[in-house]
mmCIF file of C-alpha atoms and ligand atoms in Angstrom:
data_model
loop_
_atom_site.group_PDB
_atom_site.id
_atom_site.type_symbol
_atom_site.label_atom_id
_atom_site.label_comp_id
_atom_site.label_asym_id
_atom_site.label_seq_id
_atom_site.Cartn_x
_atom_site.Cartn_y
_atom_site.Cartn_z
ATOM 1 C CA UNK A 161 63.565 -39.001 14.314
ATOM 2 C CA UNK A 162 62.738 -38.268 17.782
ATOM 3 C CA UNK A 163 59.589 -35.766 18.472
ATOM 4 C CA UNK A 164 60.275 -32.266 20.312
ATOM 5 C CA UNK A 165 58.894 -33.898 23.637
ATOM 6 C CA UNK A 166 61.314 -36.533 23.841
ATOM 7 C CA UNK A 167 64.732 -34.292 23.023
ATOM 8 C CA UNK A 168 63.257 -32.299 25.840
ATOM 9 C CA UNK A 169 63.108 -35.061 27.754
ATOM 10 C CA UNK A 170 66.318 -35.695 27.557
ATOM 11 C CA UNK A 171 67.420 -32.141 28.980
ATOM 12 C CA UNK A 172 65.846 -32.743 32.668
ATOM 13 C CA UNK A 173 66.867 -33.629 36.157
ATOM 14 C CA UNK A 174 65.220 -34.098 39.235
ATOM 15 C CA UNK A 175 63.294 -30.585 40.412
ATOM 16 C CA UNK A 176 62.743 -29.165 43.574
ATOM 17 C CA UNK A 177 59.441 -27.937 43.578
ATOM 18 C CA UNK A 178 57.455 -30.542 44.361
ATOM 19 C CA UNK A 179 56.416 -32.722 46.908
ATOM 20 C CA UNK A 180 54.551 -36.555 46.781
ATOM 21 C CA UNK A 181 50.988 -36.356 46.879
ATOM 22 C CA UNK A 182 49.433 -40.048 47.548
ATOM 23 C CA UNK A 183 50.694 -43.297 46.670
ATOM 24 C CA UNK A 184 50.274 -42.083 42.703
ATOM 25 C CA UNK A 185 50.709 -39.353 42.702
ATOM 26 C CA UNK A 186 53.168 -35.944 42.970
ATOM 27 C CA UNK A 187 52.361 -32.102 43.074
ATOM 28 C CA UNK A 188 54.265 -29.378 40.922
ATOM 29 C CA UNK A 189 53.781 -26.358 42.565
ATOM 30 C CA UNK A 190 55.747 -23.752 40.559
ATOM 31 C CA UNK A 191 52.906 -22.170 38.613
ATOM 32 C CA UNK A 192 49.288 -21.390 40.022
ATOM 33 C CA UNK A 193 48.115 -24.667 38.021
ATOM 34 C CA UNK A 194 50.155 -26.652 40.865
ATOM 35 C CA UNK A 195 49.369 -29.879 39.195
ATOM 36 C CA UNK A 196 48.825 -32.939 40.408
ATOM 37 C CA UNK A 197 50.919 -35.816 37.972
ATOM 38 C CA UNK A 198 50.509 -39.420 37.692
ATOM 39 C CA UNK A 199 53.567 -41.888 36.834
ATOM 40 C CA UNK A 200 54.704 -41.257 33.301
ATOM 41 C CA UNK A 201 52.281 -37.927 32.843
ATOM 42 C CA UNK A 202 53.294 -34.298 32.295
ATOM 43 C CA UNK A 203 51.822 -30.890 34.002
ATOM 44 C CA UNK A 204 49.666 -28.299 32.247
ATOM 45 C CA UNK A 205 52.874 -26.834 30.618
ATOM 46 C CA UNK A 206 54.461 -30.504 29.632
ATOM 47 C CA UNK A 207 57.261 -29.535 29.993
ATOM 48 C CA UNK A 208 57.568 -31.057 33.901
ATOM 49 C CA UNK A 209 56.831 -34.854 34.108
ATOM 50 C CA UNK A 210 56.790 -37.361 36.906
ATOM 51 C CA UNK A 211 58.983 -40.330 36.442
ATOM 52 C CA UNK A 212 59.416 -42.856 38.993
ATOM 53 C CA UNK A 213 57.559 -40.736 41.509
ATOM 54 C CA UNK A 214 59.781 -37.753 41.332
ATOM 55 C CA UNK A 215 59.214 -34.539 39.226
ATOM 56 C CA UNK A 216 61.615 -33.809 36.224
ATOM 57 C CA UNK A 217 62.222 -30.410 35.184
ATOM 58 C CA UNK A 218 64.221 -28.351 31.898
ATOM 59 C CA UNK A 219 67.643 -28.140 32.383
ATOM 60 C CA UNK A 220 70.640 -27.343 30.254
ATOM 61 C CA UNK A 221 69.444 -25.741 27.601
ATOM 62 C CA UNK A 222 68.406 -22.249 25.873
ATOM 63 C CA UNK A 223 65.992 -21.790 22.813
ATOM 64 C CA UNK A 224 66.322 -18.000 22.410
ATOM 65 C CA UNK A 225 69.568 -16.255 23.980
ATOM 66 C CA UNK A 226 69.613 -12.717 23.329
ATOM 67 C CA UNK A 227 71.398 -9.002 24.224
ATOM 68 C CA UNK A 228 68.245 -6.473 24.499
ATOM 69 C CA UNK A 229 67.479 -2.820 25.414
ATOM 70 C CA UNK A 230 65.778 -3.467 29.298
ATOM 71 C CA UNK A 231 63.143 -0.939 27.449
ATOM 72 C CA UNK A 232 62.280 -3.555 25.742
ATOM 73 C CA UNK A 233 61.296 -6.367 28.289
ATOM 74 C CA UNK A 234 59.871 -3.822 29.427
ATOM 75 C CA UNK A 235 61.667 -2.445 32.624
ATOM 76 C CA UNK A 236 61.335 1.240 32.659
ATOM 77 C CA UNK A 237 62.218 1.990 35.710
ATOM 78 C CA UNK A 238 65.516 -0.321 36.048
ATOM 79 C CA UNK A 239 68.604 1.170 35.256
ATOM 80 C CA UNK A 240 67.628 2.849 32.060
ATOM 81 C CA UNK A 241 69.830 2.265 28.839
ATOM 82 C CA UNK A 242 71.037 -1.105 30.565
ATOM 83 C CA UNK A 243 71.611 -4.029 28.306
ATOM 84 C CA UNK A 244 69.469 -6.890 29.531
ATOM 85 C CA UNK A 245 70.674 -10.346 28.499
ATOM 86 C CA UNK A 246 67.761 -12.522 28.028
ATOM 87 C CA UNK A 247 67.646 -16.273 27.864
ATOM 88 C CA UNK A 248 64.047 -18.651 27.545
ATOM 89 C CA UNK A 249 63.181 -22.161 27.307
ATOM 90 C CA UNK A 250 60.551 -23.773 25.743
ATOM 91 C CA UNK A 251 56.536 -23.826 27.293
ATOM 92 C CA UNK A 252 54.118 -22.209 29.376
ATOM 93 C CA UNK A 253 51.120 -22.562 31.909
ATOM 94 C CA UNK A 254 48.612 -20.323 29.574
ATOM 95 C CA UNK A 255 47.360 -21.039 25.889
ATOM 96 C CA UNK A 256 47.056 -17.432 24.996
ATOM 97 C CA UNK A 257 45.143 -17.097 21.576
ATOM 98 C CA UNK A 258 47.156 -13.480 20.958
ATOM 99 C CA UNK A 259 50.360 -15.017 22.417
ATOM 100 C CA UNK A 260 53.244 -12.372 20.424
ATOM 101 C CA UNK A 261 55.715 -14.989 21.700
ATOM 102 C CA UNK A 262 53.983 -18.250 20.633
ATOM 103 C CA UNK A 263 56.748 -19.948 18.457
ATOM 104 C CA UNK A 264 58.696 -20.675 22.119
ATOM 105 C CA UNK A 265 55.775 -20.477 24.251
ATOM 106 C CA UNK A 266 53.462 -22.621 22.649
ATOM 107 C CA UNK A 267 56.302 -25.173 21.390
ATOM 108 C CA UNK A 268 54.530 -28.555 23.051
ATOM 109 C CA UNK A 269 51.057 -28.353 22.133
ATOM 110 C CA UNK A 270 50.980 -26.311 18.367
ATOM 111 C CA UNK A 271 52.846 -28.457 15.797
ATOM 112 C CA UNK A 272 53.464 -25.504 14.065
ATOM 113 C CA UNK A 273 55.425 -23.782 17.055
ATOM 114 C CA UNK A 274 58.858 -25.340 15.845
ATOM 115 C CA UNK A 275 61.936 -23.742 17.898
ATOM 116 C CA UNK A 276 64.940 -25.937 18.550
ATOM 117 C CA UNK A 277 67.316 -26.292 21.779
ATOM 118 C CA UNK A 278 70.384 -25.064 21.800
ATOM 119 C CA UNK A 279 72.685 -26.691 24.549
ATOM 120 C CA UNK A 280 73.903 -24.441 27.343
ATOM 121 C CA UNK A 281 75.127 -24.115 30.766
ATOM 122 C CA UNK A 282 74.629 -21.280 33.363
ATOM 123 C CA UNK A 283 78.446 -20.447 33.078
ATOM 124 C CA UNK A 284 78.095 -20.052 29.215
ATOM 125 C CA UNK A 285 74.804 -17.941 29.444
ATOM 126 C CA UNK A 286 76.479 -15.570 31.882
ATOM 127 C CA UNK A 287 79.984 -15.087 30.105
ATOM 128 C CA UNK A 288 78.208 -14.579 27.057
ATOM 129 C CA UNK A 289 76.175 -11.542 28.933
ATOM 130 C CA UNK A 290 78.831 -10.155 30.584
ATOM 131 C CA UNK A 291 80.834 -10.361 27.007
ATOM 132 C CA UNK A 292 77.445 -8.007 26.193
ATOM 133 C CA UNK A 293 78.032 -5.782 29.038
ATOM 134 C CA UNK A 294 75.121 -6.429 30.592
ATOM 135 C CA UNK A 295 73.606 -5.117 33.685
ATOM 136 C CA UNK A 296 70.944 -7.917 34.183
ATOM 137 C CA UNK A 297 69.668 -11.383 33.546
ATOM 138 C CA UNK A 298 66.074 -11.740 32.447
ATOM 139 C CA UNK A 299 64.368 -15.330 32.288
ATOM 140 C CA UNK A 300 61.995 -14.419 29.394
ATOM 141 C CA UNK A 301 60.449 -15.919 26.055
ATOM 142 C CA UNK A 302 59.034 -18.737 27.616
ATOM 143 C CA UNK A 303 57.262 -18.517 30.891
ATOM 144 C CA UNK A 304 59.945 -18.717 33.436
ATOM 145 C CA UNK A 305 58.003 -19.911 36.094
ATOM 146 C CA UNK A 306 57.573 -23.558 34.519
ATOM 147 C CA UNK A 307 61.711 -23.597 34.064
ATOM 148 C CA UNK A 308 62.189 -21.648 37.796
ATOM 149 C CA UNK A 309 64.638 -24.272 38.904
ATOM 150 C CA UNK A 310 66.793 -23.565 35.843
ATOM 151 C CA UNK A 311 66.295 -20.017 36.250
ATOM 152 C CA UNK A 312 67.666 -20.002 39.562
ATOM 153 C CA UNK A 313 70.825 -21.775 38.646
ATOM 154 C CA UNK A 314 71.504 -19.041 35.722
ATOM 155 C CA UNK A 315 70.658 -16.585 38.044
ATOM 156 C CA UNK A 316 73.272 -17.653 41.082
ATOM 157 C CA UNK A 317 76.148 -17.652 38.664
ATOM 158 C CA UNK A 318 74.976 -13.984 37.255
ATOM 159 C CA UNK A 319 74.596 -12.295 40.945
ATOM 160 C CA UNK A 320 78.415 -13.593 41.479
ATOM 161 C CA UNK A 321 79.291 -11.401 38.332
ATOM 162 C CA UNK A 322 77.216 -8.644 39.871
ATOM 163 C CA UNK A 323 74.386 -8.822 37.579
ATOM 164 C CA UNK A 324 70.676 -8.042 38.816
ATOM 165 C CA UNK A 325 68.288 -10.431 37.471
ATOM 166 C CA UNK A 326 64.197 -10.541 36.418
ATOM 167 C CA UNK A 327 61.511 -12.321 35.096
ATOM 168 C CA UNK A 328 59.220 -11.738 32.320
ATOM 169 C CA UNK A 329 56.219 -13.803 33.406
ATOM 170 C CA UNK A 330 52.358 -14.308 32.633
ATOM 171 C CA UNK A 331 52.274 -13.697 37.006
ATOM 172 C CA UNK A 332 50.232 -16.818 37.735
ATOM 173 C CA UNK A 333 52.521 -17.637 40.378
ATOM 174 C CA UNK A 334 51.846 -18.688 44.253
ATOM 175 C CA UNK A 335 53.497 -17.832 47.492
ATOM 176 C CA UNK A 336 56.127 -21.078 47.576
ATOM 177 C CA UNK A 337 57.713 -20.339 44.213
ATOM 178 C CA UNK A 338 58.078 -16.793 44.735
ATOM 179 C CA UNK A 339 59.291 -17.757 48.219
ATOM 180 C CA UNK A 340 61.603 -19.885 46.263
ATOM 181 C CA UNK A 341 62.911 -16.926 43.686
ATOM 182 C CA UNK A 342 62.874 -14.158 46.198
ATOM 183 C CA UNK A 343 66.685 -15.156 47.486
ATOM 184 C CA UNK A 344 67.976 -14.275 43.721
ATOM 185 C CA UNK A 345 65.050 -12.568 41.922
ATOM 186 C CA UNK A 346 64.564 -8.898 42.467
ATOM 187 C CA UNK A 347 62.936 -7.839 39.214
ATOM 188 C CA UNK A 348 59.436 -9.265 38.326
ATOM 189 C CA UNK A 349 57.295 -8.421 34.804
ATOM 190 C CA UNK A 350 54.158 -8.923 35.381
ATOM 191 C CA UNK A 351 51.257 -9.522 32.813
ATOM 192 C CA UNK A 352 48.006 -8.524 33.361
ATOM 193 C CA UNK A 353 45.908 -9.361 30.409
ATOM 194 C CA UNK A 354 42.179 -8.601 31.286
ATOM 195 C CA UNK A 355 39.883 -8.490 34.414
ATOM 196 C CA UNK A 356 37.739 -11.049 33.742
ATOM 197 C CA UNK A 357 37.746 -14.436 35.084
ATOM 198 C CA UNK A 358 35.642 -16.063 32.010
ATOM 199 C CA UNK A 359 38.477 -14.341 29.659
ATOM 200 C CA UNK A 360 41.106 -15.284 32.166
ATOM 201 C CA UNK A 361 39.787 -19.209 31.995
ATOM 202 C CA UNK A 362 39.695 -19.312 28.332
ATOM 203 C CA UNK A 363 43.870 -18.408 28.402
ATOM 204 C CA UNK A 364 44.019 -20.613 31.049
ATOM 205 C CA UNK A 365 44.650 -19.224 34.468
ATOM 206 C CA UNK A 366 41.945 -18.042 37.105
ATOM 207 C CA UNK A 367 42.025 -14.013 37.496
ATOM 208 C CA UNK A 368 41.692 -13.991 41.489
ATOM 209 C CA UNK A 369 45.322 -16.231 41.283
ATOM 210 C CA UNK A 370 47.294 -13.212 38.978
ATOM 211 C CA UNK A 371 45.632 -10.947 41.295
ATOM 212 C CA UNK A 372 47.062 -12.339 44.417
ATOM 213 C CA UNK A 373 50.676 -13.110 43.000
ATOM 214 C CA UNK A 374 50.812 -9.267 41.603
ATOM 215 C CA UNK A 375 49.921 -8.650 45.684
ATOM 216 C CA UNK A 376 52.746 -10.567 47.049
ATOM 217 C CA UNK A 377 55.251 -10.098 44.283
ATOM 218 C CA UNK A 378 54.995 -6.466 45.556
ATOM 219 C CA UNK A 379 54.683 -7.307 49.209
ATOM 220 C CA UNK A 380 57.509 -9.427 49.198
ATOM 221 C CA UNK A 381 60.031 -6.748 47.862
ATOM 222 C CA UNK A 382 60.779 -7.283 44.015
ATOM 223 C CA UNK A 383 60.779 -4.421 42.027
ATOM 224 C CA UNK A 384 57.042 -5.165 39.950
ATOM 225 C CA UNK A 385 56.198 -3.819 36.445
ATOM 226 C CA UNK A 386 52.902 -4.689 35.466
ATOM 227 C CA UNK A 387 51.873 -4.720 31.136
ATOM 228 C CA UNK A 388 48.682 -5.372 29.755
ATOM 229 C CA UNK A 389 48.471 -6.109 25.999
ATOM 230 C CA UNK A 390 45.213 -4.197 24.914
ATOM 231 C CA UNK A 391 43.610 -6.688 22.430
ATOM 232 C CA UNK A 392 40.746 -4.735 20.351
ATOM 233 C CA UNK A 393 37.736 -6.468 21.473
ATOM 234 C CA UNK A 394 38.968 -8.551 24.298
ATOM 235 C CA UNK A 395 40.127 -6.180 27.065
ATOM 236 C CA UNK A 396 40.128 -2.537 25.809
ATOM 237 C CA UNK A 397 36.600 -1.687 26.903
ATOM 238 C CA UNK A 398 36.701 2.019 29.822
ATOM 239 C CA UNK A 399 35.195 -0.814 32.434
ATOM 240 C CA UNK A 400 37.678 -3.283 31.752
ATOM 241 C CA UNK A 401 40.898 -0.945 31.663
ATOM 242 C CA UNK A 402 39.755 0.898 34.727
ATOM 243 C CA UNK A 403 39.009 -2.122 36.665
ATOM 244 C CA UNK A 404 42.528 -3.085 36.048
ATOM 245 C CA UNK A 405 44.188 0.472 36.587
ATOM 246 C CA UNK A 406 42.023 0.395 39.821
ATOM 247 C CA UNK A 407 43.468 -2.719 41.390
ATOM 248 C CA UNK A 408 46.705 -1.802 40.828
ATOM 249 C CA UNK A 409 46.178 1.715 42.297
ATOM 250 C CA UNK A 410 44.237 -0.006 45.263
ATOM 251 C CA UNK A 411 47.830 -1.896 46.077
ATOM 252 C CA UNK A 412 50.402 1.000 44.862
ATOM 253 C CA UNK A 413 50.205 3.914 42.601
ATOM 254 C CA UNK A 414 54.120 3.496 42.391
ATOM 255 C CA UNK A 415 53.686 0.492 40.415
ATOM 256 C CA UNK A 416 54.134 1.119 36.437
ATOM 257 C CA UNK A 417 51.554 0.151 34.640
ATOM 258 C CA UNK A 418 52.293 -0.439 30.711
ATOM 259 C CA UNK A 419 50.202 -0.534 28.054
ATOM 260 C CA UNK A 420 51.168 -1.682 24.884
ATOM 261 C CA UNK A 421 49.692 -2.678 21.570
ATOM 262 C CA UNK A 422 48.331 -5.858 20.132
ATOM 263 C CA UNK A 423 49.643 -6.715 16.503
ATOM 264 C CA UNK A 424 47.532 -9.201 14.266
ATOM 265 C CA UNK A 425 49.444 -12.932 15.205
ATOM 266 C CA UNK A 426 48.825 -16.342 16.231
ATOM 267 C CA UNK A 427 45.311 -17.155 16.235
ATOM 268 C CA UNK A 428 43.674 -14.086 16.292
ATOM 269 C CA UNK A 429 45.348 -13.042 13.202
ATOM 270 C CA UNK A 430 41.654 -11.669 12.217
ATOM 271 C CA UNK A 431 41.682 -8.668 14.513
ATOM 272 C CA UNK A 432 43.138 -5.485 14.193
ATOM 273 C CA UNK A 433 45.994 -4.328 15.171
ATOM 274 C CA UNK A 434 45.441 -1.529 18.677
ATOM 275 C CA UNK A 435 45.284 1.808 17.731
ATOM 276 C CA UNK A 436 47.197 4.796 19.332
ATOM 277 C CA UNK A 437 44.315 6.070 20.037
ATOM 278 C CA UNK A 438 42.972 3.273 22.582
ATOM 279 C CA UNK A 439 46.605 2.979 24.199
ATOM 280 C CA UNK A 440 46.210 7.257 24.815
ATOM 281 C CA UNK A 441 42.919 6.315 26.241
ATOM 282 C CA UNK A 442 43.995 3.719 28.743
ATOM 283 C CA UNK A 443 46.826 5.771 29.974
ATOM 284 C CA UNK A 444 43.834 8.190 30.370
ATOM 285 C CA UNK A 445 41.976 5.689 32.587
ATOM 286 C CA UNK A 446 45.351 5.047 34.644
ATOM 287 C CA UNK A 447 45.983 8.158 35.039
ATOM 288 C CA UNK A 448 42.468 9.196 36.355
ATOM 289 C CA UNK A 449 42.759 6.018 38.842
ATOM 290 C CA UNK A 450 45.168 7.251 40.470
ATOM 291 C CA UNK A 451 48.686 5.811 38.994
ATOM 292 C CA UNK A 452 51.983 7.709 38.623
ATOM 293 C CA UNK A 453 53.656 5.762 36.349
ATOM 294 C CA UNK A 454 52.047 4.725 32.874
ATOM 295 C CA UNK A 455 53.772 3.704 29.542
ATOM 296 C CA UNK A 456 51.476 3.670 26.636
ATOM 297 C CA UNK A 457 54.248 1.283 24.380
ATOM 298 C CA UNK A 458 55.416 -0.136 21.635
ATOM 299 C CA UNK A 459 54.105 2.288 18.938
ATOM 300 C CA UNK A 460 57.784 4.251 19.115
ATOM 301 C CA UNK A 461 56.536 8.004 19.040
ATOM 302 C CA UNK A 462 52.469 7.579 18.288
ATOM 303 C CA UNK A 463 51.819 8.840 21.862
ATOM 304 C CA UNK A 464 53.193 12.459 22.536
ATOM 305 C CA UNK A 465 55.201 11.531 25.316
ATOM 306 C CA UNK A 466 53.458 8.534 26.543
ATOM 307 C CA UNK A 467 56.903 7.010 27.220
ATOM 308 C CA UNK A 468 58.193 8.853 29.372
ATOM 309 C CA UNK A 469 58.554 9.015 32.966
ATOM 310 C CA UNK A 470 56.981 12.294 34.638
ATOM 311 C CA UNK A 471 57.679 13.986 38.194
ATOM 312 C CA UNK A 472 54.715 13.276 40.292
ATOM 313 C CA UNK A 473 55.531 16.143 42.517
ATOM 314 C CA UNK A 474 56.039 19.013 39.923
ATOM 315 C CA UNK A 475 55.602 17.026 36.458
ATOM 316 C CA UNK A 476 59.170 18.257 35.306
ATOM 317 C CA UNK A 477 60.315 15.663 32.646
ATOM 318 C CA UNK A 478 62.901 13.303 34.356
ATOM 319 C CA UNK A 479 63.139 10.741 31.248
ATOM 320 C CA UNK A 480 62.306 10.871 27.751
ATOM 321 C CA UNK A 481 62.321 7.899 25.661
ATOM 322 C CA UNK A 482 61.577 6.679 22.030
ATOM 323 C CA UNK A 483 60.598 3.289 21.274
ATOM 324 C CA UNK A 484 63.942 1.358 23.318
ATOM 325 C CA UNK A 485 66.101 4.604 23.249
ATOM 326 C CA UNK A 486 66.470 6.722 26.358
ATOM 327 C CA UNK A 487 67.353 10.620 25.171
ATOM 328 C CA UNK A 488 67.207 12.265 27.893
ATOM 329 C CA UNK A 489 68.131 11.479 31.596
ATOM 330 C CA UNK A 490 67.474 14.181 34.470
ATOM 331 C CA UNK A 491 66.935 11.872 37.806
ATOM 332 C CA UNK A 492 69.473 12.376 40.479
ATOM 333 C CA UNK A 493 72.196 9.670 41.246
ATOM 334 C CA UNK A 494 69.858 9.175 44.495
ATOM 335 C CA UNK A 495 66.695 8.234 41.695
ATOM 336 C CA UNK A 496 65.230 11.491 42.928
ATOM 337 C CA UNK A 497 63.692 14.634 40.731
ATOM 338 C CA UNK A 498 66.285 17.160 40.639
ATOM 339 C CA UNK A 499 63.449 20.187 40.017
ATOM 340 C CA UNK A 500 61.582 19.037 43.614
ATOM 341 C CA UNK A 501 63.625 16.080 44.662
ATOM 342 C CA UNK A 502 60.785 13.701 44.749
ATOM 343 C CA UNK A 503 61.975 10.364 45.010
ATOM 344 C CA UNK A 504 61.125 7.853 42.207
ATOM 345 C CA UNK A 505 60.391 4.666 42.781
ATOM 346 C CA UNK A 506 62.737 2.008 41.006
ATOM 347 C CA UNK A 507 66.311 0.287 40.513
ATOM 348 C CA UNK A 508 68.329 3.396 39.237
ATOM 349 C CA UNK A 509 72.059 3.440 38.767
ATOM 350 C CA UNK A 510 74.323 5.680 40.441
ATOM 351 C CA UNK A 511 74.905 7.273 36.746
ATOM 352 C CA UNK A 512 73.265 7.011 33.606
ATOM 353 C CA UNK A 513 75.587 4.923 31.388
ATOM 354 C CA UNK A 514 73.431 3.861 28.138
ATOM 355 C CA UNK A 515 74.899 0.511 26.518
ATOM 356 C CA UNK A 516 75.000 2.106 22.914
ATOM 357 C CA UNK A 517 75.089 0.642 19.536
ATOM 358 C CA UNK A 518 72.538 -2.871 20.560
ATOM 359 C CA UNK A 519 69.678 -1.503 19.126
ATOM 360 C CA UNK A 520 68.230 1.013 16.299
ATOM 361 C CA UNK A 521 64.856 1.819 17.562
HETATM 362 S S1 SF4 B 663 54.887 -25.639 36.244
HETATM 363 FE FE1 SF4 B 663 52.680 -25.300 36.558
HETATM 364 S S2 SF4 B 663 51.731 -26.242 34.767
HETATM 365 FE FE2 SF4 B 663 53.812 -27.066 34.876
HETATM 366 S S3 SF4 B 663 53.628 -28.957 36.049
HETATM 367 FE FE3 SF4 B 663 54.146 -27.335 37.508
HETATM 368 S S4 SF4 B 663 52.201 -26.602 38.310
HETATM 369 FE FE4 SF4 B 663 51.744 -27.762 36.412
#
């Protein structure tokens, strides 16, 4: 029976981010790792592989395909109530030890990651969201910078259909990818696990990369939500959280910064689970740096109010939300307050028009 790697294998074609290196070798340079590969070798991610002195990349398949709340990857300030339909592939650039998404993520290198391709092509993936009614494409589940040239194939068939389209990425990106997505990518998750470059090494990335990809992802125009995952122990410390709420202050306080909570998984299935309590306290810190916009998540409710989205000109309450559900919309057709008319930064529809009956919480 053939192994995981070599059915992947099998759903590849040529790539085009890459470029020969020397007489052995080529460079992938969609992720920060940008990798240099010998004949017959994989990248970091293996899940790009040089054969014949040419880089072969996914293509053609899906392992998770699914219609979600865009609360939930999480986009708060996209089109509220949209249905986001939400394809991965298999892989990723980091090794995270918390990873909440490791059965896809972590599918090459943990035997016990087992998550089967299904065959698909753009045009299925895209009539099967629009049979959702969806309002956008997200790349997600696996990290979609590894699978970009896929991505970007999904994502030309969705624009024709009118759909707006994102990533759900670890961020460790650099400027000739993004340069590469920027044409049909406007909506870019961003994760942001700690600020420290020891921590950062042990998942497998180098902080001062993340930091300058959050920099140009919001330079070059896409609309940029930034989460951390506060991990008891690992990144929930005032320095560390304010050190992060800082830098993203120093670049924009319109940027929305979410934090959400760790659950006991993967291999730190020893640690507790984050408290309400330390999510209220680093929407404290975010707040006190500076920031406008800052989700304390996934605890539906835990958080008087921490999901919801605030005037900064006269703090009337423009959404409120619990858990994935929006229940109550005030902003303007224009995105702006209708109290002070502040404008709010974001990708807001002309109407509110919540895609009902997807989702319970
Ligand atoms: S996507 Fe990143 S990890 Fe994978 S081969 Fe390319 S540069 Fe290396």
């Amino acid at each position: 029976m053939p192994s995981l790697a070599q059915v992947l294998a099998e759903h590849t074609r040529e790539g085009t981010l890459w470029e020969p290196l020397d007489s052995r070798r080529i460079r992938c340079f969609a992720c920060g790792h940008s990798c240099p590969i010998f004949e017959g070798q994989t990248g970091v991610c293996k899940v790009r592989f040089n054969r014949g002195g040419k880089l072969y990349v996914p293509w053609g398949y899906v392992a998770g395909a699914h219609c979600d709340p865009i609360e939930k990857k999480p986009f708060f300030h996209v089109r509220p109530g949209a249905a986001a339909y939400s394809f991965g592939m298999l892989g990723c650039s980091l090794h995270c030890p918390f990873c909440q998404n490791w059965v896809s993520s972590q599918a090459l290198r943990d035997p016990r990651a087992i998550c089967p391709p299904s065959l698909a092509s753009p045009e299925e993936i895209v009539r099967e969201a629009v049979a959702w009614g969806a309002e956008v494409m997200v790349s997600t589940y696996n990290e979609p910078l590894i699978t970009a040239e896929w991505a970007v194939e999904v994502f030309q068939q969705a624009r024709r259909h009118g759909l707006l389209t994102g990533f759900v990425s670890n961020g460790y990106a650099n400027p000739r990818v993004l340069e590469y997505l920027r044409p049909w990518l406007e909506l870019y998750k961003v994760d942001l696990k700690c600020f420290d470059e020891r921590n950062y090494r042990r998942l497998g990335a180098q902080l001062a990369l993340v930091l300058d990809s959050i920099r140009q992802i919001h330079q070059m125009g896409f609309w940029m939500e930034v989460v951390t995952l506060v991990v008891p122990g690992f990144n929930d410390s005032d320095e560390e959280l304010g050190r992060i709420a800082d830098f993203l202050a120093g670049e924009s306080c319109d940027i929305p910064w979410h934090v959400t909570a760790f659950h006991s998984d993967y291999k730190m299935d020893d640690v507790q689970n984050t408290p309400p309590q330390t999510l209220a306290r680093a929407a404290q810190i975010g707040r006190r740096a500076g920031l406008r916009y800052i989700y304390a998540g996934n605890l539906p409710g835990a958080i008087g109010g921490g999901e919801d989205t605030l005037c900064p000109g006269c703090g009337a309450r423009l959404i409120r939300r619990h858990g994935f559900r929006v229940l109550d919309y005030r902003l303007t057709p224009e995105g702006r307050c209708p109290a002070c008319s502040t404008a709010i930064p974001g990708r807001w529809a002309p109407a509110f028009r919540p895609k009902r009956g997807l989702w319970a919480l």
